[in-house]
Coordinates of C-alpha atoms in Angstrom, one line a residue:
M17 CA 0.0 0.0 0.0
R18 CA 2.8 2.4 1.0
S19 CA 4.7 1.8 -2.2
I20 CA 1.6 2.3 -4.3
L21 CA 0.9 5.7 -2.7
L22 CA 4.5 6.8 -3.0
C23 CA 4.4 6.0 -6.7
S24 CA 1.2 7.9 -7.2
L25 CA 2.7 10.8 -5.4
A26 CA 5.8 10.7 -7.6
A27 CA 3.6 10.8 -10.6
L28 CA 2.2 14.1 -9.3
I29 CA 5.6 15.7 -9.1
T30 CA 7.0 17.1 -12.4
A31 CA 9.9 18.8 -10.7
T32 CA 13.3 20.1 -11.9
P33 CA 16.0 17.5 -11.1
A34 CA 17.0 19.5 -8.0
L35 CA 13.5 19.4 -6.6
A36 CA 13.0 15.7 -7.6
Q37 CA 16.1 14.9 -5.6
Q38 CA 14.4 16.4 -2.6
A39 CA 11.3 14.3 -2.9
P40 CA 11.0 12.7 0.6
Q41 CA 10.3 9.2 1.5
I42 CA 7.3 9.8 3.7
S43 CA 5.8 6.8 5.4
V44 CA 2.1 6.4 5.1
E45 CA 2.2 3.6 7.6
T46 CA 3.8 6.1 10.1
L47 CA 1.0 8.6 9.5
K48 CA -1.6 5.9 10.0
S49 CA -0.1 4.2 13.0
V50 CA 0.7 7.4 15.0
T51 CA -2.7 8.9 14.2
K52 CA -4.6 5.7 15.1
E53 CA -2.6 5.4 18.4
L54 CA -3.0 8.9 19.6
S55 CA -6.7 9.1 18.8
S56 CA -7.6 5.8 20.4
D57 CA -9.9 5.8 23.5
A58 CA -6.9 4.8 25.6
Y59 CA -5.6 8.4 25.4
E60 CA -9.0 9.8 26.6
G61 CA -8.9 12.7 24.2
R62 CA -5.4 13.9 25.1
A63 CA -6.4 16.7 27.5
P64 CA -3.4 18.5 29.1
T65 CA -2.4 17.5 32.6
T66 CA -4.4 14.2 32.6
A67 CA -3.4 10.6 32.3
G68 CA -4.0 11.0 28.6
E69 CA -1.2 13.6 28.5
T70 CA 1.2 11.2 30.2
K71 CA 0.5 8.5 27.7
T72 CA 0.8 11.0 24.8
I73 CA 4.2 12.3 26.0
D74 CA 5.6 8.8 26.6
Y75 CA 4.5 7.7 23.1
L76 CA 5.8 10.8 21.3
V77 CA 9.2 10.5 23.0
K78 CA 9.4 6.9 21.9
R79 CA 8.5 7.7 18.4
F80 CA 10.7 10.7 18.2
A81 CA 13.7 8.6 19.4
A82 CA 12.9 5.8 17.0
A83 CA 12.8 8.4 14.1
G84 CA 16.3 9.4 14.9
L85 CA 15.8 12.6 16.7
K86 CA 17.9 13.8 19.7
P87 CA 16.4 15.3 22.9
G88 CA 15.8 19.0 21.9
N89 CA 15.8 20.8 25.3
K90 CA 19.4 20.7 26.6
G91 CA 19.4 16.9 26.7
Q92 CA 15.7 16.6 27.7
W93 CA 12.8 15.6 25.5
T94 CA 10.3 17.9 27.1
Q95 CA 9.8 21.5 28.2
D96 CA 7.7 22.1 31.3
V97 CA 4.7 24.4 30.7
P98 CA 3.2 25.6 34.0
M99 CA -0.6 25.5 33.8
V100 CA -3.6 26.3 35.9
E101 CA -6.8 24.2 35.3
I102 CA -10.1 25.9 36.3
T103 CA -13.3 24.0 36.3
A104 CA -16.5 25.9 36.9
T105 CA -18.9 24.2 39.4
N106 CA -22.3 25.1 41.0
V107 CA -23.0 27.4 38.1
S108 CA -26.2 29.4 38.7
S109 CA -28.5 30.6 36.0
F110 CA -27.5 34.0 34.8
T111 CA -30.3 36.6 34.9
A112 CA -30.7 40.0 33.4
T113 CA -33.2 42.3 35.2
G114 CA -34.4 45.8 34.9
G115 CA -36.2 45.4 31.6
K116 CA -39.7 44.5 30.4
A117 CA -39.2 41.1 31.9
P118 CA -36.3 39.2 33.5
V119 CA -34.2 37.2 31.0
T120 CA -32.8 33.9 32.3
F121 CA -29.8 32.2 30.7
N122 CA -29.5 28.5 31.4
Y123 CA -25.9 27.3 31.6
R124 CA -24.7 25.4 28.6
T125 CA -27.9 25.7 26.5
D126 CA -28.1 29.5 26.6
I127 CA -24.8 30.6 28.0
V128 CA -21.3 29.3 28.7
A129 CA -19.4 31.3 31.2
G130 CA -16.0 31.0 32.9
T131 CA -13.1 33.0 34.1
Y132 CA -9.3 33.4 33.7
R133 CA -9.0 34.5 37.3
V134 CA -7.6 31.9 39.7
V135 CA -10.1 32.4 42.5
P136 CA -12.4 30.0 44.2
K137 CA -15.6 32.0 43.6
I138 CA -16.9 34.3 40.9
A139 CA -20.0 36.4 41.3
L140 CA -21.5 39.1 39.1
N141 CA -24.0 41.2 41.1
N142 CA -26.2 43.6 39.1
S143 CA -23.5 44.4 36.6
E144 CA -24.8 46.9 34.1
L145 CA -25.0 45.6 30.5
V146 CA -23.6 47.6 27.7
F147 CA -23.6 46.7 24.0
V148 CA -20.2 47.6 22.5
G149 CA -20.7 46.4 19.0
Y150 CA -17.7 44.5 17.8
G151 CA -15.7 45.5 20.9
I152 CA -12.8 46.9 18.9
N153 CA -10.3 49.6 19.8
A154 CA -8.1 50.1 16.7
P155 CA -6.5 53.6 16.8
E156 CA -4.6 53.0 13.5
K157 CA -8.0 52.5 11.8
G158 CA -9.7 55.4 13.6
W159 CA -12.1 52.9 15.2
N160 CA -13.0 52.7 18.9
D161 CA -16.2 51.0 20.1
Y162 CA -15.2 52.0 23.7
A163 CA -14.9 55.8 22.9
G164 CA -16.2 58.0 25.7
L165 CA -17.2 54.9 27.7
D166 CA -16.3 53.7 31.2
V167 CA -17.1 50.0 31.6
K168 CA -15.4 49.4 34.9
G169 CA -17.6 47.0 36.8
K170 CA -20.0 46.6 33.8
T171 CA -20.6 43.7 31.5
V172 CA -20.1 44.3 27.8
V173 CA -22.0 42.4 25.1
I174 CA -19.9 41.9 21.9
L175 CA -20.5 40.7 18.4
V176 CA -18.2 38.1 17.0
N177 CA -15.8 38.7 14.0
D178 CA -15.2 42.1 12.3
P179 CA -17.6 44.8 11.2
D180 CA -17.2 43.9 7.5
W181 CA -17.2 40.1 7.7
Q182 CA -20.2 39.9 5.3
T183 CA -18.2 41.6 2.5
K184 CA -17.8 39.2 -0.4
E185 CA -14.2 40.1 -1.1
A186 CA -11.3 39.5 1.2
G187 CA -8.0 41.4 1.7
A188 CA -6.8 44.9 2.5
Q189 CA -8.5 46.3 -0.5
A190 CA -11.9 45.0 0.6
G191 CA -12.5 47.1 3.6
L192 CA -11.2 48.7 6.8
F193 CA -11.0 45.2 8.4
E194 CA -10.0 43.3 5.3
G195 CA -13.5 42.4 4.3
R196 CA -14.4 38.7 4.6
A197 CA -10.9 37.9 5.9
M198 CA -11.0 38.1 9.7
T199 CA -8.4 40.2 11.3
Y200 CA -7.2 39.6 14.9
Y201 CA -9.7 42.2 16.0
G202 CA -12.4 39.7 15.1
R203 CA -11.1 36.8 17.2
W204 CA -12.8 36.1 20.5
T205 CA -9.4 36.1 22.2
Y206 CA -8.9 39.8 21.2
K207 CA -12.4 40.7 22.4
F208 CA -11.8 39.4 25.8
E209 CA -8.4 40.9 26.0
E210 CA -9.7 44.4 25.1
A211 CA -12.7 44.1 27.5
A212 CA -10.2 43.4 30.3
R213 CA -8.0 46.3 29.2
Q214 CA -11.1 48.5 29.5
G215 CA -11.8 47.2 33.0
A216 CA -15.1 45.3 32.2
A217 CA -16.3 43.0 34.9
G218 CA -17.8 40.7 32.3
A219 CA -17.5 40.1 28.6
I220 CA -20.1 38.1 26.7
I221 CA -19.9 37.4 23.0
V222 CA -23.1 36.8 20.9
H223 CA -22.7 33.5 19.1
Q224 CA -23.6 33.4 15.4
T225 CA -22.6 30.3 13.4
E226 CA -21.5 31.9 10.2
P227 CA -19.2 34.7 11.5
A228 CA -17.9 32.4 14.3
A229 CA -17.3 29.6 11.7
Y230 CA -18.7 26.9 14.0
G231 CA -21.9 26.0 15.7
W232 CA -23.0 26.3 19.3
S233 CA -22.1 22.7 20.0
V234 CA -18.4 23.6 19.5
V235 CA -18.7 26.5 21.9
Q236 CA -20.5 24.3 24.4
S237 CA -17.9 21.5 24.2
S238 CA -14.9 23.9 24.2
W239 CA -16.0 26.2 27.0
T240 CA -17.4 23.8 29.6
G241 CA -15.4 21.4 31.7
A242 CA -11.8 22.0 32.6
Q243 CA -10.4 25.2 31.2
Y244 CA -6.6 25.8 31.0
E245 CA -4.4 28.9 31.3
L246 CA -0.7 29.5 31.7
A247 CA 0.2 30.1 35.3
A248 CA 0.9 33.8 36.0
P249 CA 2.3 35.6 39.1
N250 CA -0.8 37.7 39.4
D251 CA -3.2 34.8 38.9
H252 CA -4.8 36.7 36.0
M253 CA -6.5 39.1 38.3
D254 CA -6.2 41.8 35.6
Q255 CA -8.8 39.9 33.5
S256 CA -12.6 40.3 33.5
Q257 CA -14.4 38.3 36.2
V258 CA -16.6 36.5 33.7
V259 CA -16.0 35.7 30.0
G260 CA -18.4 33.7 27.9
W261 CA -20.8 33.4 25.0
I262 CA -24.6 33.5 24.6
Q263 CA -26.9 32.0 22.0
L264 CA -28.2 34.4 19.3
P265 CA -31.9 33.9 20.2
K266 CA -31.2 34.7 23.8
A267 CA -29.3 37.8 22.8
K268 CA -32.3 39.0 20.8
E269 CA -34.6 38.2 23.8
L270 CA -32.2 40.3 26.0
F271 CA -32.3 43.3 23.7
A272 CA -36.0 43.1 23.4
A273 CA -36.3 43.1 27.2
A274 CA -34.3 46.3 27.0
G275 CA -36.6 47.8 24.4
K276 CA -33.9 47.5 21.7
D277 CA -33.9 45.8 18.4
F278 CA -30.8 43.5 18.1
D279 CA -30.7 43.4 14.3
Q280 CA -30.8 47.2 14.1
L281 CA -28.1 47.7 16.6
A282 CA -25.9 45.0 15.0
A283 CA -26.3 46.8 11.7
A284 CA -25.4 50.1 13.3
A285 CA -22.3 48.5 14.8
K286 CA -20.8 47.9 11.4
Q287 CA -20.5 51.6 10.7
K288 CA -17.5 53.7 11.7
G289 CA -18.4 56.1 14.5
F290 CA -20.8 53.6 16.2
R291 CA -21.2 54.5 19.9
A292 CA -21.9 51.9 22.6
V293 CA -25.4 51.5 23.8
P294 CA -26.2 51.0 27.5
L295 CA -29.0 48.4 27.7
G296 CA -30.5 49.6 31.0
L297 CA -30.3 46.0 32.3
K298 CA -28.2 44.4 35.0
L299 CA -26.7 40.9 34.9
S300 CA -26.2 38.6 37.9
G301 CA -24.8 35.1 38.1
S302 CA -22.2 33.1 40.0
F303 CA -20.1 29.9 40.0
S304 CA -17.4 28.2 42.0
N305 CA -14.0 27.2 40.7
E306 CA -12.1 24.0 41.2
I307 CA -8.5 24.9 40.8
K308 CA -5.6 22.6 39.9
R309 CA -2.0 23.8 39.3
S310 CA 0.1 21.4 37.3
M311 CA 2.7 21.1 34.7
S312 CA 2.0 20.2 31.1
K313 CA 4.7 19.5 28.6
N314 CA 5.9 20.4 25.1
V315 CA 7.9 17.7 23.4
I316 CA 11.0 18.7 21.5
G317 CA 13.3 16.7 19.2
V318 CA 16.1 17.9 17.0
L319 CA 18.3 16.8 14.2
P320 CA 21.5 18.8 14.8
G321 CA 23.0 20.7 11.8
T322 CA 26.4 20.0 10.5
T323 CA 27.9 23.5 10.0
A324 CA 25.3 25.9 11.4
P325 CA 23.7 23.9 14.3
D326 CA 22.7 27.1 16.2
E327 CA 20.4 28.1 13.3
V328 CA 17.1 26.2 13.4
V329 CA 14.3 25.3 11.1
L330 CA 11.1 24.5 13.0
Y331 CA 8.2 22.1 12.4
S332 CA 5.3 22.4 14.9
A333 CA 2.0 20.7 15.7
H334 CA -0.2 20.5 18.8
W335 CA -0.6 17.1 20.4
D336 CA -3.5 18.0 22.7
H337 CA -7.3 17.8 22.3
L338 CA -10.4 18.3 24.5
G339 CA -10.3 15.1 26.5
R340 CA -13.8 14.1 27.6
C341 CA -16.7 16.2 26.3
D342 CA -20.4 16.2 25.7
A343 CA -21.5 12.7 24.7
V344 CA -22.8 11.8 21.3
E345 CA -24.5 8.5 21.0
G346 CA -23.0 7.5 24.4
D347 CA -19.4 8.4 23.4
D348 CA -17.9 11.2 25.5
I349 CA -14.3 11.1 24.3
C350 CA -13.2 13.9 21.9
N351 CA -10.5 11.8 20.2
G352 CA -9.1 14.5 18.0
A353 CA -8.0 12.2 15.2
L354 CA -7.8 14.9 12.5
D355 CA -7.4 17.7 15.0
N356 CA -4.5 17.1 15.6
A357 CA -3.3 13.5 15.8
T358 CA -2.7 13.8 12.1
G359 CA -0.4 16.8 12.4
T360 CA 1.4 15.2 15.3
A361 CA 1.9 12.1 13.2
A362 CA 3.4 14.3 10.5
L363 CA 6.1 15.4 12.8
V364 CA 7.2 11.8 13.2
A365 CA 6.9 11.0 9.5
L366 CA 8.9 14.1 8.5
A367 CA 11.6 13.4 11.1
E368 CA 12.0 9.9 9.5
A369 CA 12.2 11.4 6.1
Y370 CA 14.9 13.9 7.2
R371 CA 16.9 11.1 8.8
A372 CA 16.7 9.0 5.7
A373 CA 17.9 11.9 3.5
G374 CA 20.9 12.6 5.6
P375 CA 22.0 15.6 7.8
T376 CA 21.4 19.2 7.0
R377 CA 23.6 22.3 7.3
R378 CA 21.2 23.9 9.9
S379 CA 19.5 22.1 12.7
V380 CA 15.9 20.9 12.2
A381 CA 13.6 20.9 15.3
F382 CA 10.3 19.1 15.7
L383 CA 8.0 20.6 18.4
A384 CA 4.8 19.0 19.6
V385 CA 3.1 21.6 21.8
T386 CA 0.4 21.4 24.5
A387 CA -2.8 23.3 25.1
E388 CA -3.4 24.7 21.6
E389 CA -7.1 24.0 22.1
S390 CA -7.0 26.3 25.2
G391 CA -5.7 29.3 23.3
L392 CA -2.3 28.3 21.8
L393 CA -0.8 28.1 25.3
G394 CA 2.0 25.6 24.7
S395 CA 3.3 27.5 21.7
E396 CA 2.9 30.8 23.5
Y397 CA 5.0 29.5 26.4
Y398 CA 7.7 28.1 24.1
A399 CA 7.8 31.4 22.0
A400 CA 8.2 33.3 25.3
N401 CA 10.8 30.8 26.6
P402 CA 12.4 29.4 23.5
V403 CA 14.9 26.6 23.6
F404 CA 16.3 27.8 20.3
P405 CA 16.6 31.6 20.3
L406 CA 13.9 33.2 18.0
G407 CA 16.5 35.4 16.4
K408 CA 18.3 32.2 15.3
T409 CA 15.0 30.4 14.3
V410 CA 15.0 30.6 10.5
G411 CA 11.3 29.8 10.0
G412 CA 9.3 26.7 9.4
V413 CA 5.9 25.0 9.1
N414 CA 3.0 24.5 11.5
M415 CA 0.7 21.5 10.8
D416 CA -2.8 21.4 12.1
V417 CA -5.2 18.9 10.5
L418 CA -4.0 16.9 7.5
N419 CA -6.0 16.3 4.3
V420 CA -7.4 12.7 4.3
M421 CA -9.9 13.3 1.5
G422 CA -7.5 12.5 -1.4
A423 CA -5.3 14.4 -3.8
V424 CA -6.1 18.0 -4.6
K425 CA -5.3 20.4 -7.3
D426 CA -4.9 23.5 -5.1
F427 CA -3.2 24.8 -2.0
E428 CA -4.5 27.3 0.5
I429 CA -2.2 29.6 2.4
T430 CA -3.7 30.8 5.6
G431 CA -3.4 34.6 6.0
A432 CA -1.8 34.9 2.6
G433 CA 0.4 37.9 1.8
K434 CA 2.4 38.0 5.0
S435 CA 5.8 36.2 4.6
E436 CA 8.4 35.3 2.0
L437 CA 7.9 31.6 2.8
E438 CA 4.9 31.8 0.5
E439 CA 7.0 32.7 -2.5
M440 CA 9.4 29.9 -1.6
A441 CA 6.5 27.4 -1.7
K442 CA 5.2 28.4 -5.1
P443 CA 7.7 26.6 -7.3
L444 CA 7.3 23.5 -5.2
L445 CA 3.6 23.6 -5.8
A446 CA 4.2 24.2 -9.5
A447 CA 6.3 21.0 -9.5
Q448 CA 3.2 19.2 -8.3
G449 CA 1.0 20.9 -10.9
R450 CA -1.0 22.6 -8.2
R451 CA -2.1 26.2 -7.8
V452 CA -2.6 28.6 -4.9
S453 CA -6.2 29.2 -4.1
P454 CA -7.8 31.9 -1.9
E455 CA -8.8 30.7 1.5
A456 CA -12.2 29.0 1.3
T457 CA -13.4 30.5 4.7
P458 CA -11.3 33.6 5.4
E459 CA -14.0 34.7 7.8
S460 CA -13.0 31.9 10.2
G461 CA -9.8 33.7 11.1
G462 CA -7.6 30.6 10.7
Y463 CA -4.4 32.6 10.8
Y464 CA -5.1 33.4 14.5
R465 CA -6.3 30.0 15.5
S466 CA -3.2 27.8 15.5
D467 CA 0.3 27.7 16.8
H468 CA 2.1 29.5 14.0
F469 CA 0.5 32.7 15.4
S470 CA 2.4 32.4 18.6
F471 CA 5.7 32.5 16.7
A472 CA 4.5 35.1 14.2
K473 CA 3.7 37.6 17.0
L474 CA 7.4 37.3 18.1
G475 CA 8.7 37.6 14.5
V476 CA 9.3 34.1 13.3
P477 CA 7.8 33.3 9.9
M478 CA 5.9 30.0 10.0
L479 CA 3.9 28.7 7.0
S480 CA 0.4 27.7 7.8
A481 CA -1.0 26.2 4.6
G482 CA -2.3 23.0 3.1
S483 CA -4.8 21.3 0.7
G484 CA -7.5 23.4 -0.8
E485 CA -11.0 22.1 -1.6
D486 CA -10.5 21.2 -5.3
L487 CA -10.2 17.4 -5.2
V488 CA -8.7 15.5 -8.1
N489 CA -11.7 13.2 -7.7
G490 CA -14.9 15.2 -7.3
G491 CA -13.7 18.8 -7.7
T492 CA -14.5 21.7 -5.4
A493 CA -18.1 20.6 -4.7
A494 CA -16.9 17.3 -3.2
G495 CA -14.1 19.0 -1.3
R496 CA -16.3 21.7 0.1
A497 CA -19.0 19.2 1.1
A498 CA -16.4 17.1 3.0
A499 CA -15.0 20.1 4.8
Q500 CA -18.4 21.3 5.8
D501 CA -19.4 17.9 7.0
Y502 CA -16.3 17.7 9.2
V503 CA -17.1 21.1 10.8
R504 CA -20.7 20.3 11.4
N505 CA -20.4 16.7 12.6
R506 CA -16.9 16.0 13.9
Y507 CA -14.9 19.1 14.7
H508 CA -14.4 19.3 18.5
G509 CA -16.7 16.4 19.0
P510 CA -16.6 12.7 19.7
K511 CA -17.0 11.8 16.0
D512 CA -13.5 13.0 15.1
E513 CA -12.1 9.5 15.1
Y514 CA -9.6 7.6 13.1
D515 CA -10.9 6.0 9.9
P516 CA -8.8 3.2 8.3
N517 CA -10.4 4.1 4.9
W518 CA -9.0 7.6 4.8
N519 CA -7.2 8.6 1.6
W520 CA -3.8 10.0 2.5
D521 CA -2.7 11.1 -1.1
G522 CA -3.5 14.8 -0.3
A523 CA -1.6 14.6 3.0
L524 CA 1.4 13.2 1.1
Q525 CA 1.2 16.1 -1.4
D526 CA 1.3 18.6 1.4
L527 CA 4.0 16.9 3.4
T528 CA 6.2 16.9 0.4
I529 CA 5.8 20.7 0.2
Y530 CA 6.5 21.0 3.9
Y531 CA 9.6 18.8 3.6
Q532 CA 11.0 20.5 0.5
L533 CA 10.5 23.9 1.9
G534 CA 12.1 23.0 5.2
R535 CA 15.0 21.2 3.6
Q536 CA 15.7 24.2 1.4
L537 CA 15.9 26.3 4.5
A538 CA 17.9 23.8 6.4
D539 CA 20.5 23.3 3.6
G540 CA 20.7 26.9 2.7
D541 CA 21.6 30.2 4.3
A542 CA 18.4 32.3 3.5
W543 CA 16.6 34.2 6.3
P544 CA 13.0 34.6 5.1
N545 CA 11.3 37.7 6.4
W546 CA 7.9 39.2 6.5
Y547 CA 6.6 41.4 3.6
P548 CA 6.9 45.1 4.4
T549 CA 3.2 45.4 5.1
A550 CA 3.1 42.6 7.6
E551 CA 2.6 43.6 11.2
F552 CA 5.4 41.2 12.4
K553 CA 8.3 42.6 10.3
A554 CA 9.6 45.1 12.8
I555 CA 10.0 42.5 15.6
R556 CA 11.7 40.1 13.2
D557 CA 14.2 42.7 12.1
K558 CA 14.9 43.5 15.7
S559 CA 15.4 39.9 16.7
R560 CA 17.7 39.1 13.8
Q561 CA 19.8 42.2 14.5
E562 CA 20.2 41.2 18.1
A563 CA 21.1 37.7 17.1
K564 CA 24.0 38.8 14.9

């Protein structure tokens, strides 16, 4: 089976001799075996700081060593990541009073609520509710939804995504917030960060499936149960007391109780100059917190370089998933087979391919990070505490969900137009007869949702890209249907399980690109940078200058 797939992949590559020599020997059996193992029920969904993590780390260390890697953290295989686990208990119904009638939000079905604060008890008591539109403060765009507003002690109600998310076009030319392509201002993480900076006691996002890019079931499974955060000296007391989401129908009921029309205010919030609207209502609710301090782990392996071992090319993927979650048909384990046992398996398969091809001039590191599903925490910690200095990290590839639908004709670059790695990838794609396609769902904000972003924020270019939707067999219609089916029925749920009938041809195409790009960097002396318009270029220039 493996030889057949490798032959079919070779037929896809019409490379120059130099590129053909770089064609890797990627083991489909490795991809299958690692994915199947990590997503089995024995790993209980690979939640950080659980028995599932211990099994995962032990297994990855074994596979990294067998692939020929050396321990990457000063003789150790792992990097400790200090974590705080907070589980909300005794959650009361949240109630808004002061309007035409009280509005009650039932936990999980109407509202999910939690906190970043490491305290045993949280209580909102008659916190004034204010609608702040998209909750954006962007001075460089002349946009401030908090202008003239004091929200200290109040709870802000926020729309998800950016004001121009419904624009058909995407990119800087499409609108102030790049049209349909989400900016960081559209991410829920930003909205909670800004609410905290403004002093809000509570921050509640209104869930809408299209601009959020996932349904309520994803919110419910991701935001209930144990929640993780990096340990901090101040126990995150600078954050809002309550952060959470509410269902759209309950938001409309809330606004109606305040004598307001939700749709009208949501439309007004899209316009520059919008001013926040006090709702004249007060929100109350409480819950207790079970607090557990523990240590999670990143796993790091390295193939030392021959002549420039202090310069490092990086491959990353997150090993974690959600652990146990809301049951579907009696199954409560979120196995995370695609997300992201496949990407973690790719680390092992690529390490094997590098070892088979022989040593490189620069070192190549393979990083499996924890707690991506909790907000990119493992990669954030590594980027802030790098084993290999970021100024000496050349760049690399982040892998989060491989294509198991079959060979494709196109390739999507997440957040296209940011780094020179994109141009380096294009001749490799041409050698496969593939083209670059625009992101199918730029409104989902994919660039800010995986671990490459932790490195980008600190200047390191990391390619986040992979198969598009134009399948060799079935075309775009079949590819889009498969992608939508995954989001609706498996993403962050118990149905994301290993399937022995998956077609790995598309994964092999992508992994060939990842390998060739990384090998080119590892054997060369180039230092890819960000394009002049990218927000990360200045910090990259500074880190490179300091590293010289």
